[in-house]
Each structure stands twice: as C-alpha cells, then as structure tokens.
PDB file of C-alpha atoms in Angstrom:
ATOM      1  CA  MET A 238      89.407  14.038  85.072  1.00 88.00           C
ATOM      2  CA  LEU A 239      92.538  15.465  84.982  1.00 92.00           C
ATOM      3  CA  PRO A 240      95.467  15.366  87.250  1.00 92.00           C
ATOM      4  CA  PRO A 241      95.682  18.930  89.181  1.00 94.00           C
ATOM      5  CA  TYR A 242      99.268  20.226  88.952  1.00 92.00           C
ATOM      6  CA  THR A 243     101.463  20.339  91.416  1.00 94.00           C
ATOM      7  CA  LYS A 244     105.278  21.035  90.732  1.00 93.00           C
ATOM      8  CA  PRO A 245     106.884  23.694  92.826  1.00 95.00           C
ATOM      9  CA  HIS A 246     107.884  27.180  93.144  1.00 97.00           C
ATOM     10  CA  LEU A 247     111.413  26.584  91.481  1.00 98.00           C
ATOM     11  CA  SER A 248     114.362  29.437  92.895  1.00 98.00           C
ATOM     12  CA  PHE A 249     115.758  30.014  89.896  1.00 98.00           C
ATOM     13  CA  ALA A 250     119.345  28.681  90.720  1.00 98.00           C
ATOM     14  CA  ASP A 251     117.215  25.665  90.993  1.00 98.00           C
ATOM     15  CA  GLN A 252     114.870  25.951  87.705  1.00 99.00           C
ATOM     16  CA  LEU A 253     118.681  25.603  86.551  1.00 99.00           C
ATOM     17  CA  ALA A 254     119.981  22.649  87.909  1.00 99.00           C
ATOM     18  CA  LEU A 255     116.800  21.227  86.807  1.00 98.00           C
ATOM     19  CA  LEU A 256     117.429  21.282  83.600  1.00 99.00           C
ATOM     20  CA  MET A 257     120.933  20.577  83.794  1.00 99.00           C
ATOM     21  CA  GLN A 258     119.546  17.085  85.342  1.00 98.00           C
ATOM     22  CA  ARG A 259     117.493  17.105  82.301  1.00 98.00           C
ATOM     23  CA  GLY A 260     121.111  17.101  80.606  1.00 98.00           C
ATOM     24  CA  LEU A 261     120.922  20.602  78.851  1.00 99.00           C
ATOM     25  CA  ILE A 262     124.949  21.805  79.292  1.00 99.00           C
ATOM     26  CA  VAL A 263     125.315  25.137  80.908  1.00 99.00           C
ATOM     27  CA  THR A 264     129.331  26.403  80.772  1.00 97.00           C
ATOM     28  CA  ASP A 265     128.634  30.047  82.516  1.00 98.00           C
ATOM     29  CA  GLN A 266     126.177  29.024  85.763  1.00 98.00           C
ATOM     30  CA  ALA A 267     126.266  33.437  86.409  1.00 98.00           C
ATOM     31  CA  LYS A 268     124.942  33.523  82.826  1.00 98.00           C
ATOM     32  CA  ALA A 269     122.240  31.822  82.844  1.00 99.00           C
ATOM     33  CA  VAL A 270     120.751  32.761  85.584  1.00 99.00           C
ATOM     34  CA  LEU A 271     120.760  36.493  85.088  1.00 99.00           C
ATOM     35  CA  HIS A 272     119.684  34.572  82.118  1.00 99.00           C
ATOM     36  CA  LEU A 273     116.145  32.845  83.755  1.00 99.00           C
ATOM     37  CA  GLN A 274     115.642  36.311  85.770  1.00 99.00           C
ATOM     38  CA  ARG A 275     115.982  38.708  83.038  1.00 98.00           C
ATOM     39  CA  ILE A 276     113.934  37.204  80.254  1.00 98.00           C
ATOM     40  CA  GLY A 277     112.118  34.487  82.699  1.00 98.00           C
ATOM     41  CA  TYR A 278     112.372  30.227  82.488  1.00 98.00           C
ATOM     42  CA  GLY A 279     108.784  30.017  80.744  1.00 97.00           C
ATOM     43  CA  ARG A 280     109.645  32.475  77.570  1.00 97.00           C
ATOM     44  CA  LEU A 281     112.651  30.928  76.857  1.00 98.00           C
ATOM     45  CA  THR A 282     111.081  27.701  76.924  1.00 98.00           C
ATOM     46  CA  PRO A 283     111.116  27.653  72.803  1.00 97.00           C
ATOM     47  CA  TYR A 284     114.231  27.875  72.497  1.00 98.00           C
ATOM     48  CA  TRP A 285     114.707  25.124  74.120  1.00 98.00           C
ATOM     49  CA  GLN A 286     112.170  22.606  72.925  1.00 97.00           C
ATOM     50  CA  PRO A 287     114.031  21.332  69.415  1.00 97.00           C
ATOM     51  CA  PHE A 288     117.035  20.796  71.845  1.00 98.00           C
ATOM     52  CA  GLN A 289     114.638  18.225  73.383  1.00 98.00           C
ATOM     53  CA  GLN A 290     114.613  14.378  72.912  1.00 96.00           C
ATOM     54  CA  LEU A 291     111.621  12.648  70.945  1.00 94.00           C
ATOM     55  CA  VAL A 292     111.088   9.383  71.712  1.00 92.00           C
ATOM     56  CA  PRO A 293     108.040   7.468  69.913  1.00 91.00           C
ATOM     57  CA  ASP A 294     104.332   8.047  71.040  1.00 87.00           C
ATOM     58  CA  PRO A 295     102.866   4.635  73.142  1.00 88.00           C
ATOM     59  CA  ASN A 296     100.137   5.497  71.535  1.00 86.00           C
ATOM     60  CA  ASP A 297     101.054   5.890  68.217  1.00 87.00           C
ATOM     61  CA  ALA A 298     104.206   4.352  66.323  1.00 80.00           C
ATOM     62  CA  THR A 299     104.262   6.077  63.187  1.00 84.00           C
ATOM     63  CA  LEU A 300     104.264   9.286  65.682  1.00 88.00           C
ATOM     64  CA  THR A 301     106.600  10.555  68.089  1.00 91.00           C
ATOM     65  CA  VAL A 302     106.341  13.501  71.712  1.00 92.00           C
ATOM     66  CA  ARG A 303     108.804  15.276  72.840  1.00 94.00           C
ATOM     67  CA  THR A 304     110.627  14.061  76.853  1.00 96.00           C
ATOM     68  CA  GLU A 305     111.555  16.712  79.027  1.00 96.00           C
ATOM     69  CA  GLN A 306     115.475  15.622  78.476  1.00 98.00           C
ATOM     70  CA  PHE A 307     117.480  16.653  76.431  1.00 98.00           C
ATOM     71  CA  GLN A 308     119.375  15.804  73.729  1.00 98.00           C
ATOM     72  CA  ALA A 309     123.464  15.773  74.215  1.00 97.00           C
ATOM     73  CA  GLY A 310     125.098  18.195  73.302  1.00 97.00           C
ATOM     74  CA  ALA A 311     122.740  21.043  73.382  1.00 98.00           C
ATOM     75  CA  GLU A 312     123.501  24.060  75.158  1.00 98.00           C
ATOM     76  CA  PHE A 313     122.022  26.713  76.912  1.00 99.00           C
ATOM     77  CA  ARG A 314     123.239  29.754  75.328  1.00 98.00           C
ATOM     78  CA  HIS A 315     121.477  28.252  72.200  1.00 98.00           C
ATOM     79  CA  ALA A 316     118.891  28.363  74.084  1.00 98.00           C
ATOM     80  CA  VAL A 317     119.202  32.679  74.170  1.00 99.00           C
ATOM     81  CA  ASP A 318     120.820  33.123  71.270  1.00 98.00           C
ATOM     82  CA  LEU A 319     118.170  31.233  69.238  1.00 98.00           C
ATOM     83  CA  TYR A 320     115.007  33.901  71.666  1.00 99.00           C
ATOM     84  CA  LEU A 321     117.657  36.774  70.874  1.00 98.00           C
ATOM     85  CA  PHE A 322     117.802  35.969  67.159  1.00 99.00           C
ATOM     86  CA  ASP A 323     113.754  35.966  67.349  1.00 99.00           C
ATOM     87  CA  LYS A 324     113.790  38.866  69.229  1.00 98.00           C
ATOM     88  CA  GLN A 325     115.494  41.252  65.859  1.00 98.00           C
ATOM     89  CA  LEU A 326     113.050  39.363  63.654  1.00 99.00           C
ATOM     90  CA  ARG A 327     109.958  39.626  65.593  1.00 99.00           C
ATOM     91  CA  LEU A 328     110.747  43.561  65.413  1.00 99.00           C
ATOM     92  CA  LEU A 329     112.405  43.375  61.725  1.00 99.00           C
ATOM     93  CA  PHE A 330     109.112  42.269  60.527  1.00 99.00           C
ATOM     94  CA  LEU A 331     107.379  45.554  62.782  1.00 98.00           C
ATOM     95  CA  ASP A 332     109.076  47.549  61.021  1.00 98.00           C
ATOM     96  CA  ALA A 333     107.642  45.935  57.233  1.00 99.00           C
ATOM     97  CA  ILE A 334     104.319  45.269  58.526  1.00 98.00           C
ATOM     98  CA  GLU A 335     103.440  49.097  59.867  1.00 98.00           C
ATOM     99  CA  ARG A 336     104.542  50.483  56.190  1.00 98.00           C
ATOM    100  CA  ILE A 337     102.065  47.928  54.670  1.00 99.00           C
ATOM    101  CA  GLU A 338      99.136  48.822  57.594  1.00 98.00           C
ATOM    102  CA  VAL A 339     100.103  52.785  56.969  1.00 98.00           C
ATOM    103  CA  ALA A 340      99.044  52.272  53.444  1.00 98.00           C
ATOM    104  CA  LEU A 341      96.126  50.147  53.326  1.00 98.00           C
ATOM    105  CA  ARG A 342      94.693  52.205  56.003  1.00 98.00           C
ATOM    106  CA  VAL A 343      94.561  54.528  53.046  1.00 98.00           C
ATOM    107  CA  ASP A 344      93.686  51.945  50.122  1.00 98.00           C
ATOM    108  CA  LEU A 345      90.618  51.302  52.118  1.00 99.00           C
ATOM    109  CA  ALA A 346      89.731  55.267  52.967  1.00 98.00           C
ATOM    110  CA  HIS A 347      89.875  56.071  49.443  1.00 98.00           C
ATOM    111  CA  ALA A 348      88.734  53.723  48.106  1.00 98.00           C
ATOM    112  CA  MET A 349      85.205  53.481  50.473  1.00 98.00           C
ATOM    113  CA  GLY A 350      85.174  56.767  51.341  1.00 98.00           C
ATOM    114  CA  LYS A 351      84.456  57.538  47.399  1.00 98.00           C
ATOM    115  CA  ARG A 352      80.876  54.489  48.047  1.00 97.00           C
ATOM    116  CA  ASP A 353      80.436  56.391  50.910  1.00 98.00           C
ATOM    117  CA  PRO A 354      82.249  58.689  53.374  1.00 98.00           C
ATOM    118  CA  CYS A 355      80.714  55.396  56.077  1.00 98.00           C
ATOM    119  CA  ALA A 356      80.613  52.578  53.735  1.00 98.00           C
ATOM    120  CA  HIS A 357      82.319  50.432  56.734  1.00 98.00           C
ATOM    121  CA  ARG A 358      79.210  50.989  58.103  1.00 98.00           C
ATOM    122  CA  SER A 359      76.446  49.118  56.064  1.00 97.00           C
ATOM    123  CA  PRO A 360      76.581  45.398  53.687  1.00 97.00           C
ATOM    124  CA  ALA A 361      75.283  48.049  50.890  1.00 97.00           C
ATOM    125  CA  PHE A 362      77.744  49.505  49.961  1.00 98.00           C
ATOM    126  CA  LEU A 363      79.863  45.803  50.676  1.00 98.00           C
ATOM    127  CA  ASP A 364      80.522  42.602  49.577  1.00 98.00           C
ATOM    128  CA  ALA A 365      77.413  41.265  50.357  1.00 95.00           C
ATOM    129  CA  HIS A 366      77.469  37.888  50.379  1.00 96.00           C
ATOM    130  CA  ARG A 367      80.179  37.973  53.010  1.00 97.00           C
ATOM    131  CA  ALA A 368      79.403  41.144  55.562  1.00 97.00           C
ATOM    132  CA  ASN A 369      76.268  38.711  56.046  1.00 96.00           C
ATOM    133  CA  GLN A 370      77.763  35.717  56.593  1.00 96.00           C
ATOM    134  CA  ALA A 371      76.213  33.975  59.616  1.00 96.00           C
ATOM    135  CA  MET A 372      79.342  32.954  61.808  1.00 95.00           C
ATOM    136  CA  PRO A 373      78.864  30.532  63.995  1.00 92.00           C
ATOM    137  CA  GLY A 374      78.289  32.631  67.525  1.00 89.00           C
ATOM    138  CA  GLY A 375      75.916  34.874  66.120  1.00 92.00           C
ATOM    139  CA  GLY A 376      75.607  37.708  64.538  1.00 95.00           C
ATOM    140  CA  THR A 377      76.598  37.845  60.645  1.00 97.00           C
ATOM    141  CA  ARG A 378      80.001  38.758  59.998  1.00 97.00           C
ATOM    142  CA  HIS A 379      79.783  42.597  59.476  1.00 98.00           C
ATOM    143  CA  GLN A 380      77.594  42.958  62.104  1.00 98.00           C
ATOM    144  CA  ASN A 381      80.820  41.432  64.628  1.00 98.00           C
ATOM    145  CA  TRP A 382      83.572  43.384  62.697  1.00 98.00           C
ATOM    146  CA  LEU A 383      81.548  46.678  63.095  1.00 98.00           C
ATOM    147  CA  ALA A 384      81.095  45.957  66.633  1.00 98.00           C
ATOM    148  CA  LYS A 385      84.744  45.173  67.714  1.00 97.00           C
ATOM    149  CA  ALA A 386      85.274  48.488  64.784  1.00 98.00           C
ATOM    150  CA  ASP A 387      83.536  50.697  66.913  1.00 97.00           C
ATOM    151  CA  GLY A 388      84.775  50.017  70.178  1.00 97.00           C
ATOM    152  CA  ALA A 389      88.089  50.191  68.958  1.00 96.00           C
ATOM    153  CA  ILE A 390      87.141  53.554  68.177  1.00 96.00           C
ATOM    154  CA  ALA A 391      85.134  53.815  71.859  1.00 94.00           C
ATOM    155  CA  ARG A 392      88.884  53.302  73.637  1.00 95.00           C
ATOM    156  CA  SER A 393      90.937  55.301  71.429  1.00 93.00           C
ATOM    157  CA  LYS A 394      92.645  58.121  73.052  1.00 91.00           C
ATOM    158  CA  ASP A 395      93.508  60.118  70.143  1.00 92.00           C
ATOM    159  CA  ASP A 396      92.945  63.882  70.278  1.00 93.00           C
ATOM    160  CA  TRP A 397      91.126  64.200  66.622  1.00 90.00           C
ATOM    161  CA  ILE A 398      88.578  61.600  68.452  1.00 90.00           C
ATOM    162  CA  LYS A 399      88.004  63.894  70.911  1.00 91.00           C
ATOM    163  CA  GLU A 400      88.001  66.946  69.083  1.00 94.00           C
ATOM    164  CA  PHE A 401      85.712  64.464  67.109  1.00 94.00           C
ATOM    165  CA  TYR A 402      83.021  64.227  69.330  1.00 92.00           C
ATOM    166  CA  ALA A 403      83.525  67.902  70.241  1.00 93.00           C
ATOM    167  CA  THR A 404      82.508  68.756  66.510  1.00 96.00           C
ATOM    168  CA  TYR A 405      80.449  66.327  64.922  1.00 95.00           C
ATOM    169  CA  SER A 406      77.484  63.645  66.073  1.00 94.00           C
ATOM    170  CA  PRO A 407      78.507  60.193  65.085  1.00 93.00           C
ATOM    171  CA  PRO A 408      79.926  58.359  63.071  1.00 95.00           C
ATOM    172  CA  VAL A 409      83.753  58.961  62.161  1.00 96.00           C
ATOM    173  CA  PRO A 410      84.002  58.774  58.642  1.00 97.00           C
ATOM    174  CA  ILE A 411      86.299  55.215  57.029  1.00 98.00           C
ATOM    175  CA  TRP A 412      88.936  58.461  56.761  1.00 97.00           C
ATOM    176  CA  MET A 413      89.672  59.067  60.076  1.00 97.00           C
ATOM    177  CA  ALA A 414      87.966  55.616  61.277  1.00 97.00           C
ATOM    178  CA  VAL A 415      90.869  53.260  60.144  1.00 98.00           C
ATOM    179  CA  GLU A 416      93.310  55.412  62.335  1.00 96.00           C
ATOM    180  CA  ALA A 417      92.145  53.870  65.139  1.00 96.00           C
ATOM    181  CA  TRP A 418      91.869  49.945  64.009  1.00 97.00           C
ATOM    182  CA  ASP A 419      94.520  47.021  64.030  1.00 96.00           C
ATOM    183  CA  PHE A 420      95.699  44.998  60.810  1.00 97.00           C
ATOM    184  CA  GLY A 421      93.415  42.462  61.611  1.00 96.00           C
ATOM    185  CA  THR A 422      90.856  44.464  62.226  1.00 98.00           C
ATOM    186  CA  LEU A 423      91.905  45.915  58.520  1.00 98.00           C
ATOM    187  CA  SER A 424      91.964  42.781  57.256  1.00 98.00           C
ATOM    188  CA  TRP A 425      88.590  42.047  58.068  1.00 98.00           C
ATOM    189  CA  LEU A 426      87.136  44.863  55.878  1.00 99.00           C
ATOM    190  CA  LEU A 427      89.228  44.293  53.102  1.00 99.00           C
ATOM    191  CA  GLU A 428      87.875  40.831  52.686  1.00 98.00           C
ATOM    192  CA  MET A 429      84.569  42.380  52.334  1.00 98.00           C
ATOM    193  CA  ALA A 430      85.188  45.432  51.354  1.00 98.00           C
ATOM    194  CA  HIS A 431      83.100  45.659  47.686  1.00 98.00           C
ATOM    195  CA  PRO A 432      84.161  43.348  44.751  1.00 98.00           C
ATOM    196  CA  ASN A 433      85.425  46.396  42.947  1.00 98.00           C
ATOM    197  CA  ASP A 434      86.921  47.790  45.930  1.00 98.00           C
ATOM    198  CA  ARG A 435      88.842  45.086  46.723  1.00 98.00           C
ATOM    199  CA  ALA A 436      90.312  43.970  42.827  1.00 98.00           C
ATOM    200  CA  ALA A 437      91.396  48.232  42.486  1.00 98.00           C
ATOM    201  CA  ILE A 438      93.262  48.185  45.836  1.00 99.00           C
ATOM    202  CA  ALA A 439      94.222  44.701  44.273  1.00 99.00           C
ATOM    203  CA  LYS A 440      95.727  45.860  40.942  1.00 98.00           C
ATOM    204  CA  ARG A 441      97.611  48.049  43.205  1.00 97.00           C
ATOM    205  CA  TYR A 442     100.314  46.148  44.196  1.00 98.00           C
ATOM    206  CA  GLY A 443     100.115  43.498  40.767  1.00 98.00           C
ATOM    207  CA  LEU A 444      98.265  41.087  42.826  1.00 99.00           C
ATOM    208  CA  LEU A 445      94.602  38.943  42.585  1.00 99.00           C
ATOM    209  CA  PRO A 446      91.861  40.105  44.960  1.00 98.00           C
ATOM    210  CA  ASN A 447      92.358  36.462  46.676  1.00 98.00           C
ATOM    211  CA  THR A 448      95.920  36.332  46.434  1.00 99.00           C
ATOM    212  CA  LEU A 449      95.664  40.656  47.780  1.00 99.00           C
ATOM    213  CA  VAL A 450      93.360  39.188  50.871  1.00 99.00           C
ATOM    214  CA  SER A 451      95.812  35.536  51.476  1.00 99.00           C
ATOM    215  CA  TRP A 452      98.028  37.743  51.623  1.00 99.00           C
ATOM    216  CA  ILE A 453      97.527  40.944  54.275  1.00 99.00           C
ATOM    217  CA  LYS A 454      95.654  38.354  56.205  1.00 98.00           C
ATOM    218  CA  THR A 455      99.358  35.779  56.275  1.00 99.00           C
ATOM    219  CA  LEU A 456     100.929  39.262  57.972  1.00 99.00           C
ATOM    220  CA  ALA A 457      98.086  39.476  60.676  1.00 98.00           C
ATOM    221  CA  PHE A 458      98.999  36.512  61.708  1.00 98.00           C
ATOM    222  CA  VAL A 459     102.512  37.172  62.095  1.00 98.00           C
ATOM    223  CA  ARG A 460     101.775  40.489  62.981  1.00 98.00           C
ATOM    224  CA  ASN A 461     100.233  39.201  66.331  1.00 97.00           C
ATOM    225  CA  ILE A 462     102.283  36.688  66.902  1.00 98.00           C
ATOM    226  CA  SER A 463     105.152  39.928  66.300  1.00 98.00           C
ATOM    227  CA  ALA A 464     103.168  41.917  69.337  1.00 96.00           C
ATOM    228  CA  HIS A 465     102.640  39.434  71.759  1.00 96.00           C
ATOM    229  CA  HIS A 466     106.719  38.655  71.970  1.00 96.00           C
ATOM    230  CA  ALA A 467     106.316  35.613  71.371  1.00 97.00           C
ATOM    231  CA  ARG A 468     108.535  32.491  69.236  1.00 98.00           C
ATOM    232  CA  LEU A 469     108.416  32.691  65.603  1.00 99.00           C
ATOM    233  CA  TRP A 470     111.597  31.874  64.043  1.00 98.00           C
ATOM    234  CA  ASN A 471     110.193  28.210  63.402  1.00 98.00           C
ATOM    235  CA  ALA A 472     106.218  28.923  64.294  1.00 98.00           C
ATOM    236  CA  GLY A 473     103.440  27.529  61.980  1.00 97.00           C
ATOM    237  CA  ILE A 474     102.304  30.378  60.074  1.00 98.00           C
ATOM    238  CA  ILE A 475      98.273  29.144  60.857  1.00 96.00           C
ATOM    239  CA  ASN A 476      97.190  31.642  57.167  1.00 97.00           C
ATOM    240  CA  GLN A 477      99.895  30.406  55.377  1.00 98.00           C
ATOM    241  CA  PRO A 478     100.355  32.643  52.339  1.00 98.00           C
ATOM    242  CA  LEU A 479      98.523  32.031  48.723  1.00 98.00           C
ATOM    243  CA  VAL A 480     100.648  31.184  45.606  1.00 98.00           C
ATOM    244  CA  PRO A 481     100.678  33.730  42.900  1.00 98.00           C
ATOM    245  CA  LYS A 482      99.662  33.592  39.440  1.00 97.00           C
ATOM    246  CA  PRO A 483     103.003  34.400  37.869  1.00 96.00           C
ATOM    247  CA  PHE A 484     101.408  36.815  35.684  1.00 97.00           C
ATOM    248  CA  GLU A 485     101.055  38.286  39.300  1.00 96.00           C
ATOM    249  CA  ALA A 486     104.224  38.156  40.631  1.00 97.00           C
ATOM    250  CA  PRO A 487     106.374  35.367  39.252  1.00 98.00           C
ATOM    251  CA  GLN A 488     108.886  36.178  41.625  1.00 98.00           C
ATOM    252  CA  LEU A 489     107.122  34.931  44.768  1.00 98.00           C
ATOM    253  CA  VAL A 490     105.705  31.892  43.063  1.00 98.00           C
ATOM    254  CA  HIS A 491     108.682  29.205  44.241  1.00 98.00           C
ATOM    255  CA  ILE A 492     106.960  29.527  47.577  1.00 98.00           C
ATOM    256  CA  GLY A 493     105.059  26.728  46.441  1.00 96.00           C
ATOM    257  CA  SER A 494     106.889  24.425  45.859  1.00 94.00           C
ATOM    258  CA  ASP A 495     107.451  23.327  49.066  1.00 94.00           C
ATOM    259  CA  LEU A 496     105.115  23.413  51.236  1.00 96.00           C
ATOM    260  CA  GLU A 497     107.874  24.039  53.960  1.00 96.00           C
ATOM    261  CA  ARG A 498     107.712  27.789  52.389  1.00 98.00           C
ATOM    262  CA  ARG A 499     104.714  28.388  53.645  1.00 97.00           C
ATOM    263  CA  THR A 500     103.760  26.983  56.944  1.00 98.00           C
ATOM    264  CA  ARG A 501     106.316  28.586  58.355  1.00 98.00           C
ATOM    265  CA  VAL A 502     108.391  31.994  58.651  1.00 99.00           C
ATOM    266  CA  TYR A 503     109.538  32.132  55.029  1.00 99.00           C
ATOM    267  CA  GLY A 504     106.353  32.772  53.125  1.00 99.00           C
ATOM    268  CA  ALA A 505     105.523  35.874  55.231  1.00 99.00           C
ATOM    269  CA  ALA A 506     109.009  37.175  54.793  1.00 99.00           C
ATOM    270  CA  ALA A 507     108.936  37.149  50.346  1.00 99.00           C
ATOM    271  CA  VAL A 508     104.830  38.835  51.257  1.00 99.00           C
ATOM    272  CA  ALA A 509     106.723  40.741  53.153  1.00 99.00           C
ATOM    273  CA  SER A 510     108.926  41.879  51.270  1.00 99.00           C
ATOM    274  CA  TYR A 511     107.183  42.054  48.141  1.00 99.00           C
ATOM    275  CA  PHE A 512     104.331  44.474  49.339  1.00 99.00           C
ATOM    276  CA  VAL A 513     107.072  46.311  50.393  1.00 99.00           C
ATOM    277  CA  ARG A 514     109.256  47.666  47.475  1.00 98.00           C
ATOM    278  CA  ARG A 515     105.922  47.852  45.635  1.00 98.00           C
ATOM    279  CA  ILE A 516     105.711  50.930  48.251  1.00 98.00           C
ATOM    280  CA  ASN A 517     108.784  52.399  48.880  1.00 98.00           C
ATOM    281  CA  PRO A 518     110.724  50.612  45.160  1.00 97.00           C
ATOM    282  CA  GLY A 519     114.472  51.830  46.980  1.00 97.00           C
ATOM    283  CA  THR A 520     113.596  50.470  50.634  1.00 98.00           C
ATOM    284  CA  SER A 521     116.102  47.925  51.744  1.00 98.00           C
ATOM    285  CA  TRP A 522     114.302  45.895  54.119  1.00 99.00           C
ATOM    286  CA  PRO A 523     114.379  42.320  52.192  1.00 98.00           C
ATOM    287  CA  SER A 524     118.220  42.868  52.443  1.00 98.00           C
ATOM    288  CA  ARG A 525     118.521  43.723  56.224  1.00 98.00           C
ATOM    289  CA  MET A 526     115.997  40.026  56.394  1.00 99.00           C
ATOM    290  CA  LYS A 527     118.511  38.394  54.112  1.00 99.00           C
ATOM    291  CA  ALA A 528     121.087  39.633  56.165  1.00 98.00           C
ATOM    292  CA  HIS A 529     119.672  38.370  59.051  1.00 98.00           C
ATOM    293  CA  TRP A 530     118.976  35.612  57.986  1.00 98.00           C
ATOM    294  CA  GLN A 531     122.158  34.298  56.411  1.00 97.00           C
ATOM    295  CA  PRO A 532     124.517  34.289  59.783  1.00 94.00           C
ATOM    296  CA  PHE A 533     121.610  32.472  61.312  1.00 96.00           C
ATOM    297  CA  PRO A 534     123.418  31.081  65.203  1.00 95.00           C
ATOM    298  CA  ALA A 535     124.927  27.711  64.482  1.00 94.00           C
ATOM    299  CA  MET A 536     124.555  25.268  67.095  1.00 96.00           C
ATOM    300  CA  PRO A 537     123.442  21.952  66.736  1.00 96.00           C
ATOM    301  CA  PHE A 538     119.480  21.097  66.495  1.00 97.00           C
ATOM    302  CA  ALA A 539     118.251  24.737  65.116  1.00 97.00           C
ATOM    303  CA  SER A 540     118.612  25.617  61.847  1.00 97.00           C
ATOM    304  CA  SER A 541     117.346  28.085  59.389  1.00 98.00           C
ATOM    305  CA  ILE A 542     115.811  25.228  57.365  1.00 98.00           C
ATOM    306  CA  GLN A 543     113.230  24.806  60.966  1.00 98.00           C
ATOM    307  CA  GLY A 544     111.601  28.552  59.087  1.00 98.00           C
ATOM    308  CA  GLY A 545     111.439  27.647  55.835  1.00 98.00           C
ATOM    309  CA  PHE A 546     114.534  29.270  54.958  1.00 98.00           C
ATOM    310  CA  LEU A 547     115.497  26.009  52.816  1.00 98.00           C
ATOM    311  CA  ALA A 548     118.795  25.752  50.861  1.00 95.00           C
ATOM    312  CA  GLY A 549     119.353  28.123  48.248  1.00 96.00           C
ATOM    313  CA  TRP A 550     116.340  30.359  48.713  1.00 98.00           C
ATOM    314  CA  ASP A 551     118.846  33.609  49.365  1.00 97.00           C
ATOM    315  CA  ALA A 552     119.206  33.607  45.752  1.00 98.00           C
ATOM    316  CA  GLU A 553     115.551  33.781  45.406  1.00 98.00           C
ATOM    317  CA  ALA A 554     115.023  37.364  43.130  1.00 98.00           C
ATOM    318  CA  ILE A 555     112.675  37.641  45.867  1.00 98.00           C
ATOM    319  CA  TRP A 556     115.219  38.752  48.228  1.00 98.00           C
ATOM    320  CA  ALA A 557     118.032  40.082  44.709  1.00 93.00           C
TER     321      ALA A 557
END
C-alpha cells in the first residue's frame, strides 16, 4: 500500500525558503515571492526541473532519477524566464492552430457535405473500416466520436444553434455542425472521412492523406497543451508528425534526420509553419516563431536543443 501524502501547507515565504534550502539561487527574494503568489509553486515546478540534480536510479544503474536538490548555479529567475518564454510559445501556436482549425472546418464541411448534408452521422459516407472499428471501452470509433460531436452541439450557446432548433428539426448539417467542434473532434473526423474526401483535402495542402492526418493530430496534441497552459517548450510530443516524402513537402523532410526533432516541439512548429503558409502565403507566423526561438533565454541547464531545435535549425527552408 502506498503511504498517504503528508507534506504540510507552506506560506509563500516558506515555499521560497524551501527552494533556497535545496540550492536554488534567489537574487531578489521579494520579487520571487511575488512570482510564487501570481504564478504558483506548482505551475513553476516544471520550469525549474531542468535545474535539478540527476542521480543513478537505485533500481536500474542505466537510468537516472531527478532529486529535489538543485545543481550549482541554478537560479529562480531562470525558471521564471522559461515560464514566460513558454507562455509566448503557447500563444504563437494557438494563433497558428486557430487558422488551421478554421480552414479544416471548411475543408471537411465542403468535401463531406457534397456526399450528404449529414455525412458525418453515417459510416456509409465515411471510411467504413475505420468508422466501424471496435473500441476497447465499447462501441465503435464512429459511435464514440458521434456522441462527443453531438455533445458539443448540445452544449453550444451560439445563436445559430438556437435559431436552427427554433426553425428545423435535427440533425444539424455538417456545414453548421463543424462550428461547434473543437480541433480534436475535427481531427478524428478527418481520420474517419471517406478515403476520397481525405485525399481531396490532403491534395489542397500538397500532402498524402496519411501525412495530413498525422500532422493534424500532432497539432491537436499541441493545442491541448497550449489551451491548458501546460509546459510546452520541451514537452514530449506523443502524436509525432510523420516524415513527409520528398515530393510532398521537401522543406520538412529534415524532421526525419533526428528523432529529437519529432519527439519535441520543433516538429510541430515546422508542421504549423507549413500549414499556415499553404493557407496564407504572406503570413508572418514562421518569421515570428523563428524570432521567438533564436534568442532562447540564456541560462545554464536549459537550451533550445531540449525543444528539438538543433544546431542549424533556423537555416532550414521552412523558416526562410
């Protein structure tokens, strides 16, 4: 049986004292307490973790475990610098993903609506193999997705929903329903879409269907991190982007040269840059993302490499 949690509540001053006791340098204690009051110990914790000491795992000598003690030279202000850097990074991603999400709504509604105004409601209009796949928790992939999609419409407070139900009987056609769905819901529908529809949408972006689906799911994962204000700059990317074929997106083939590019946020940034340029060739977003990472905050124990931004990344064509 696991032991109960017994750590006591600490005042902000005591929280700072504990960090200093563990070796974290604090050059301005009053300002540090203010950061703990306004940002919080828990939210700052992921940003000072790179500064903590690593020791051999007692259960496996090939692994290391993080201790609560800080490495010599670690400073509180650097954790705040990382936090502020990450906050701006999330805002940059949300800006790009909003544009991509709006475009994907139009793409799905236009392609699937031609089959049937409610094509999203029946596997007959979708990729039947994927839509009818049995899920571990019960039901099919499509049944589970539809329950979530209908729930989003039922919860919507938008005027168009009220006007629709005051005028017509359900269901809501896809070209209206897409406006109630979040990016994750859209990404799952894209994956279940009829193969011809998926191919038609992918062609708009110069991609193969599987590459398109993979990249959209990567961005859906990043959006969830960003929308929940979680640490992003060095986060592990679970839905890693596929490496494109040279004839698809030659400027992104380089993400296959090192696993770190895809397992960290760099690959997602490159994918977002590709999409926003296809949607709006005159966009400044790639330049803004490049400018954000080039002057990575100077500090020991943390660098842009931990985000997958390896040496020479800014010379790649996707950032030109």
